[in-house]
Amino acid sequence: TTRKDMTVKFALYERVGVKEYWIVHPLDKTVLVYKLDGNKYARAEMYSAEEKIKVGIFEDLEIDLKTVFMG
């Protein structure tokens, strides 16, 4: 559930050092991207279905959200 994603998983991933944590909201067609800054996640960057996200941990990977949210 979203609540578990935003609390339990968020704290766990932050604690173990997951560099990027993405939360996808399919009904809203948005993605929140949290990036680790030191040992804490910085404020989330929000992306909409019309945008592309450059994946921070893979230099040449970019995801076009239009294709993710098609249909």
Backbone as XML, in Angstrom:
<?xml version="1.0"?>
<chain id="A" units="angstrom">
  <residue number="1" name="THR">
    <atom name="N" x="0.829" y="-1.191" z="0.000"/>
    <atom name="CA" x="0.000" y="0.000" z="0.000"/>
    <atom name="C" x="0.873" y="1.253" z="0.000"/>
  </residue>
  <residue number="2" name="THR">
    <atom name="N" x="0.278" y="2.360" z="-0.354"/>
    <atom name="CA" x="1.013" y="3.626" z="-0.380"/>
    <atom name="C" x="1.530" y="3.991" z="1.000"/>
  </residue>
  <residue number="3" name="ARG">
    <atom name="N" x="0.721" y="3.760" z="2.012"/>
    <atom name="CA" x="1.150" y="4.107" z="3.371"/>
    <atom name="C" x="2.401" y="3.324" z="3.769"/>
  </residue>
  <residue number="4" name="LYS">
    <atom name="N" x="2.420" y="2.038" z="3.459"/>
    <atom name="CA" x="3.596" y="1.211" z="3.761"/>
    <atom name="C" x="4.801" y="1.681" z="2.944"/>
  </residue>
  <residue number="5" name="ASP">
    <atom name="N" x="4.570" y="2.027" z="1.673"/>
    <atom name="CA" x="5.656" y="2.520" z="0.817"/>
    <atom name="C" x="6.278" y="3.790" z="1.389"/>
  </residue>
  <residue number="6" name="MET">
    <atom name="N" x="5.434" y="4.669" z="1.930"/>
    <atom name="CA" x="5.906" y="5.975" z="2.405"/>
    <atom name="C" x="6.459" y="5.939" z="3.833"/>
  </residue>
  <residue number="7" name="THR">
    <atom name="N" x="6.255" y="4.857" z="4.541"/>
    <atom name="CA" x="6.737" y="4.791" z="5.923"/>
    <atom name="C" x="7.747" y="3.667" z="6.100"/>
  </residue>
  <residue number="8" name="VAL">
    <atom name="N" x="7.270" y="2.436" z="6.100"/>
    <atom name="CA" x="8.120" y="1.286" z="6.396"/>
    <atom name="C" x="9.228" y="1.121" z="5.355"/>
  </residue>
  <residue number="9" name="LYS">
    <atom name="N" x="8.845" y="1.031" z="4.091"/>
    <atom name="CA" x="9.843" y="0.834" z="3.038"/>
    <atom name="C" x="10.775" y="2.037" z="2.928"/>
  </residue>
  <residue number="10" name="PHE">
    <atom name="N" x="10.218" y="3.234" z="3.019"/>
    <atom name="CA" x="11.019" y="4.457" z="2.933"/>
    <atom name="C" x="12.128" y="4.431" z="3.985"/>
  </residue>
  <residue number="11" name="ALA">
    <atom name="N" x="11.775" y="4.172" z="5.228"/>
    <atom name="CA" x="12.756" y="4.153" z="6.321"/>
    <atom name="C" x="13.779" y="3.038" z="6.134"/>
  </residue>
  <residue number="12" name="LEU">
    <atom name="N" x="13.328" y="1.870" z="5.718"/>
    <atom name="CA" x="14.236" y="0.745" z="5.497"/>
    <atom name="C" x="15.224" y="1.051" z="4.384"/>
  </residue>
  <residue number="13" name="TYR">
    <atom name="N" x="14.729" y="1.503" z="3.248"/>
    <atom name="CA" x="15.597" y="1.775" z="2.105"/>
    <atom name="C" x="16.583" y="2.892" z="2.417"/>
  </residue>
  <residue number="14" name="GLU">
    <atom name="N" x="16.126" y="3.894" z="3.128"/>
    <atom name="CA" x="17.012" y="4.987" z="3.528"/>
    <atom name="C" x="18.112" y="4.458" z="4.450"/>
  </residue>
  <residue number="15" name="ARG">
    <atom name="N" x="17.732" y="3.641" z="5.412"/>
    <atom name="CA" x="18.686" y="3.110" z="6.389"/>
    <atom name="C" x="19.758" y="2.234" z="5.744"/>
  </residue>
  <residue number="16" name="VAL">
    <atom name="N" x="19.376" y="1.431" z="4.751"/>
    <atom name="CA" x="20.347" y="0.532" z="4.125"/>
    <atom name="C" x="21.071" y="1.171" z="2.942"/>
  </residue>
  <residue number="17" name="GLY">
    <atom name="N" x="20.719" y="2.412" z="2.605"/>
    <atom name="CA" x="21.464" y="3.151" z="1.592"/>
    <atom name="C" x="21.047" y="2.946" z="0.154"/>
  </residue>
  <residue number="18" name="VAL">
    <atom name="N" x="19.773" y="2.640" z="-0.088"/>
    <atom name="CA" x="19.276" y="2.544" z="-1.465"/>
    <atom name="C" x="19.365" y="3.935" z="-2.084"/>
  </residue>
  <residue number="19" name="LYS">
    <atom name="N" x="20.106" y="4.059" z="-3.185"/>
    <atom name="CA" x="20.424" y="5.380" z="-3.747"/>
    <atom name="C" x="19.219" y="6.127" z="-4.297"/>
  </residue>
  <residue number="20" name="GLU">
    <atom name="N" x="18.295" y="5.403" z="-4.898"/>
    <atom name="CA" x="17.077" y="6.028" z="-5.424"/>
    <atom name="C" x="15.884" y="5.168" z="-5.052"/>
  </residue>
  <residue number="21" name="TYR">
    <atom name="N" x="14.824" y="5.826" z="-4.643"/>
    <atom name="CA" x="13.583" y="5.133" z="-4.297"/>
    <atom name="C" x="12.464" y="5.794" z="-5.086"/>
  </residue>
  <residue number="22" name="TRP">
    <atom name="N" x="11.818" y="5.015" z="-5.934"/>
    <atom name="CA" x="10.755" y="5.524" z="-6.791"/>
    <atom name="C" x="9.410" y="5.015" z="-6.282"/>
  </residue>
  <residue number="23" name="ILE">
    <atom name="N" x="8.454" y="5.907" z="-6.185"/>
    <atom name="CA" x="7.085" y="5.529" z="-5.843"/>
    <atom name="C" x="6.197" y="5.952" z="-7.009"/>
  </residue>
  <residue number="24" name="VAL">
    <atom name="N" x="5.565" y="4.968" z="-7.626"/>
    <atom name="CA" x="4.732" y="5.201" z="-8.805"/>
    <atom name="C" x="3.271" y="5.245" z="-8.377"/>
  </residue>
  <residue number="25" name="HIS">
    <atom name="N" x="2.588" y="6.304" z="-8.795"/>
    <atom name="CA" x="1.155" y="6.462" z="-8.533"/>
    <atom name="C" x="0.422" y="6.317" z="-9.868"/>
  </residue>
  <residue number="26" name="PRO">
    <atom name="N" x="-0.009" y="5.097" z="-10.213"/>
    <atom name="CA" x="-0.598" y="4.872" z="-11.534"/>
    <atom name="C" x="-1.895" y="5.635" z="-11.794"/>
  </residue>
  <residue number="27" name="LEU">
    <atom name="N" x="-2.711" y="5.824" z="-10.779"/>
    <atom name="CA" x="-3.972" y="6.543" z="-11.002"/>
    <atom name="C" x="-3.735" y="8.022" z="-11.282"/>
  </residue>
  <residue number="28" name="ASP">
    <atom name="N" x="-2.767" y="8.613" z="-10.605"/>
    <atom name="CA" x="-2.416" y="10.022" z="-10.818"/>
    <atom name="C" x="-1.462" y="10.211" z="-11.986"/>
  </residue>
  <residue number="29" name="LYS">
    <atom name="N" x="-0.885" y="9.107" z="-12.443"/>
    <atom name="CA" x="0.135" y="9.123" z="-13.495"/>
    <atom name="C" x="1.303" y="10.027" z="-13.099"/>
  </residue>
  <residue number="30" name="THR">
    <atom name="N" x="1.802" y="9.787" z="-11.892"/>
    <atom name="CA" x="2.964" y="10.516" z="-11.392"/>
    <atom name="C" x="3.957" y="9.539" z="-10.776"/>
  </residue>
  <residue number="31" name="VAL">
    <atom name="N" x="5.197" y="9.999" z="-10.690"/>
    <atom name="CA" x="6.259" y="9.237" z="-10.044"/>
    <atom name="C" x="7.000" y="10.174" z="-9.104"/>
  </residue>
  <residue number="32" name="LEU">
    <atom name="N" x="7.203" y="9.724" z="-7.875"/>
    <atom name="CA" x="8.035" y="10.448" z="-6.915"/>
    <atom name="C" x="9.384" y="9.758" z="-6.874"/>
  </residue>
  <residue number="33" name="VAL">
    <atom name="N" x="10.449" y="10.536" z="-6.997"/>
    <atom name="CA" x="11.792" y="9.978" z="-6.951"/>
    <atom name="C" x="12.541" y="10.611" z="-5.788"/>
  </residue>
  <residue number="34" name="TYR">
    <atom name="N" x="12.952" y="9.758" z="-4.863"/>
    <atom name="CA" x="13.765" y="10.189" z="-3.728"/>
    <atom name="C" x="15.198" y="9.768" z="-4.004"/>
  </residue>
  <residue number="35" name="LYS">
    <atom name="N" x="16.138" y="10.694" z="-3.824"/>
    <atom name="CA" x="17.554" y="10.398" z="-4.034"/>
    <atom name="C" x="18.296" y="10.574" z="-2.720"/>
  </residue>
  <residue number="36" name="LEU">
    <atom name="N" x="19.151" y="9.606" z="-2.427"/>
    <atom name="CA" x="19.907" y="9.633" z="-1.189"/>
    <atom name="C" x="20.916" y="10.774" z="-1.221"/>
  </residue>
  <residue number="37" name="ASP">
    <atom name="N" x="20.913" y="11.568" z="-0.173"/>
    <atom name="CA" x="21.853" y="12.681" z="-0.008"/>
    <atom name="C" x="22.555" y="12.445" z="1.325"/>
  </residue>
  <residue number="38" name="GLY">
    <atom name="N" x="23.742" y="11.862" z="1.253"/>
    <atom name="CA" x="24.411" y="11.435" z="2.475"/>
    <atom name="C" x="23.725" y="10.171" z="2.967"/>
  </residue>
  <residue number="39" name="ASN">
    <atom name="N" x="23.117" y="10.251" z="4.144"/>
    <atom name="CA" x="22.404" y="9.081" z="4.660"/>
    <atom name="C" x="20.896" y="9.324" z="4.781"/>
  </residue>
  <residue number="40" name="LYS">
    <atom name="N" x="20.407" y="10.385" z="4.128"/>
    <atom name="CA" x="18.977" y="10.720" z="4.156"/>
    <atom name="C" x="18.488" y="10.991" z="2.739"/>
  </residue>
  <residue number="41" name="TYR">
    <atom name="N" x="17.214" y="10.705" z="2.512"/>
    <atom name="CA" x="16.626" y="11.056" z="1.227"/>
    <atom name="C" x="16.336" y="12.550" z="1.175"/>
  </residue>
  <residue number="42" name="ALA">
    <atom name="N" x="16.695" y="13.153" z="0.052"/>
    <atom name="CA" x="16.356" y="14.555" z="-0.198"/>
    <atom name="C" x="14.867" y="14.629" z="-0.529"/>
  </residue>
  <residue number="43" name="ARG">
    <atom name="N" x="14.355" y="15.835" z="-0.593"/>
    <atom name="CA" x="12.947" y="16.038" z="-0.962"/>
    <atom name="C" x="12.676" y="15.371" z="-2.310"/>
  </residue>
  <residue number="44" name="ALA">
    <atom name="N" x="11.519" y="14.770" z="-2.433"/>
    <atom name="CA" x="11.160" y="14.037" z="-3.651"/>
    <atom name="C" x="11.033" y="14.968" z="-4.846"/>
  </residue>
  <residue number="45" name="GLU">
    <atom name="N" x="11.425" y="14.441" z="-5.992"/>
    <atom name="CA" x="11.174" y="15.107" z="-7.264"/>
    <atom name="C" x="9.942" y="14.419" z="-7.856"/>
  </residue>
  <residue number="46" name="MET">
    <atom name="N" x="8.969" y="15.208" z="-8.296"/>
    <atom name="CA" x="7.745" y="14.631" z="-8.860"/>
    <atom name="C" x="7.757" y="14.776" z="-10.377"/>
  </residue>
  <residue number="47" name="TYR">
    <atom name="N" x="7.407" y="13.681" z="-11.039"/>
    <atom name="CA" x="7.351" y="13.659" z="-12.495"/>
    <atom name="C" x="5.945" y="13.260" z="-12.929"/>
  </residue>
  <residue number="48" name="SER">
    <atom name="N" x="5.495" y="13.852" z="-14.035"/>
    <atom name="CA" x="4.175" y="13.525" z="-14.576"/>
    <atom name="C" x="4.335" y="12.654" z="-15.819"/>
  </residue>
  <residue number="49" name="ALA">
    <atom name="N" x="3.215" y="12.199" z="-16.339"/>
    <atom name="CA" x="3.205" y="11.275" z="-17.473"/>
    <atom name="C" x="3.831" y="11.850" z="-18.738"/>
  </residue>
  <residue number="50" name="GLU">
    <atom name="N" x="3.947" y="13.164" z="-18.827"/>
    <atom name="CA" x="4.500" y="13.785" z="-20.032"/>
    <atom name="C" x="6.022" y="13.927" z="-19.971"/>
  </residue>
  <residue number="51" name="GLU">
    <atom name="N" x="6.624" y="13.525" z="-18.873"/>
    <atom name="CA" x="8.055" y="13.777" z="-18.679"/>
    <atom name="C" x="8.899" y="12.523" z="-18.865"/>
  </residue>
  <residue number="52" name="LYS">
    <atom name="N" x="10.202" y="12.755" z="-18.885"/>
    <atom name="CA" x="11.192" y="11.682" z="-18.918"/>
    <atom name="C" x="12.021" y="11.791" z="-17.648"/>
  </residue>
  <residue number="53" name="ILE">
    <atom name="N" x="12.401" y="10.635" z="-17.118"/>
    <atom name="CA" x="13.223" y="10.604" z="-15.910"/>
    <atom name="C" x="14.580" y="10.027" z="-16.260"/>
  </residue>
  <residue number="54" name="LYS">
    <atom name="N" x="15.619" y="10.761" z="-15.924"/>
    <atom name="CA" x="16.975" y="10.250" z="-16.067"/>
    <atom name="C" x="17.286" y="9.460" z="-14.802"/>
  </residue>
  <residue number="55" name="VAL">
    <atom name="N" x="17.623" y="8.202" z="-14.978"/>
    <atom name="CA" x="17.902" y="7.325" z="-13.842"/>
    <atom name="C" x="19.300" y="7.633" z="-13.323"/>
  </residue>
  <residue number="56" name="GLY">
    <atom name="N" x="19.372" y="8.089" z="-12.087"/>
    <atom name="CA" x="20.634" y="8.539" z="-11.520"/>
    <atom name="C" x="21.697" y="7.468" z="-11.381"/>
  </residue>
  <residue number="57" name="ILE">
    <atom name="N" x="21.289" y="6.232" z="-11.150"/>
    <atom name="CA" x="22.283" y="5.186" z="-10.922"/>
    <atom name="C" x="22.767" y="4.535" z="-12.220"/>
  </residue>
  <residue number="58" name="PHE">
    <atom name="N" x="22.120" y="4.851" z="-13.328"/>
    <atom name="CA" x="22.549" y="4.369" z="-14.640"/>
    <atom name="C" x="22.690" y="5.574" z="-15.562"/>
  </residue>
  <residue number="59" name="GLU">
    <atom name="N" x="23.900" y="5.949" z="-15.839"/>
    <atom name="CA" x="24.213" y="7.200" z="-16.531"/>
    <atom name="C" x="23.451" y="7.421" z="-17.836"/>
  </residue>
  <residue number="60" name="ASP">
    <atom name="N" x="23.286" y="6.384" z="-18.638"/>
    <atom name="CA" x="22.682" y="6.546" z="-19.962"/>
    <atom name="C" x="21.219" y="6.105" z="-20.039"/>
  </residue>
  <residue number="61" name="LEU">
    <atom name="N" x="20.588" y="5.857" z="-18.909"/>
    <atom name="CA" x="19.206" y="5.375" z="-18.924"/>
    <atom name="C" x="18.228" y="6.501" z="-18.620"/>
  </residue>
  <residue number="62" name="GLU">
    <atom name="N" x="17.257" y="6.641" z="-19.518"/>
    <atom name="CA" x="16.194" y="7.624" z="-19.352"/>
    <atom name="C" x="14.869" y="6.911" z="-19.610"/>
  </residue>
  <residue number="63" name="ILE">
    <atom name="N" x="13.889" y="7.148" z="-18.752"/>
    <atom name="CA" x="12.593" y="6.486" z="-18.889"/>
    <atom name="C" x="11.544" y="7.509" z="-19.296"/>
  </residue>
  <residue number="64" name="ASP">
    <atom name="N" x="10.887" y="7.229" z="-20.412"/>
    <atom name="CA" x="9.814" y="8.080" z="-20.920"/>
    <atom name="C" x="8.514" y="7.629" z="-20.255"/>
  </residue>
  <residue number="65" name="LEU">
    <atom name="N" x="7.973" y="8.472" z="-19.397"/>
    <atom name="CA" x="6.784" y="8.083" z="-18.642"/>
    <atom name="C" x="5.540" y="7.942" z="-19.503"/>
  </residue>
  <residue number="66" name="LYS">
    <atom name="N" x="5.538" y="8.518" z="-20.705"/>
    <atom name="CA" x="4.402" y="8.311" z="-21.615"/>
    <atom name="C" x="4.210" y="6.822" z="-21.870"/>
  </residue>
  <residue number="67" name="THR">
    <atom name="N" x="5.321" y="6.109" z="-22.058"/>
    <atom name="CA" x="5.227" y="4.673" z="-22.331"/>
    <atom name="C" x="4.854" y="3.886" z="-21.082"/>
  </residue>
  <residue number="68" name="VAL">
    <atom name="N" x="5.242" y="4.372" z="-19.928"/>
    <atom name="CA" x="4.912" y="3.693" z="-18.673"/>
    <atom name="C" x="3.413" y="3.771" z="-18.404"/>
  </residue>
  <residue number="69" name="PHE">
    <atom name="N" x="2.827" y="4.935" z="-18.662"/>
    <atom name="CA" x="1.425" y="5.167" z="-18.312"/>
    <atom name="C" x="0.459" y="5.009" z="-19.485"/>
  </residue>
  <residue number="70" name="MET">
    <atom name="N" x="0.902" y="4.415" z="-20.593"/>
    <atom name="CA" x="-0.004" y="4.206" z="-21.730"/>
    <atom name="C" x="-1.164" y="3.308" z="-21.326"/>
  </residue>
  <residue number="71" name="GLY">
    <atom name="N" x="-2.320" y="3.607" z="-21.883"/>
    <atom name="CA" x="-3.465" y="2.733" z="-21.688"/>
    <atom name="C" x="-4.368" y="3.218" z="-20.709"/>
  </residue>
</chain>
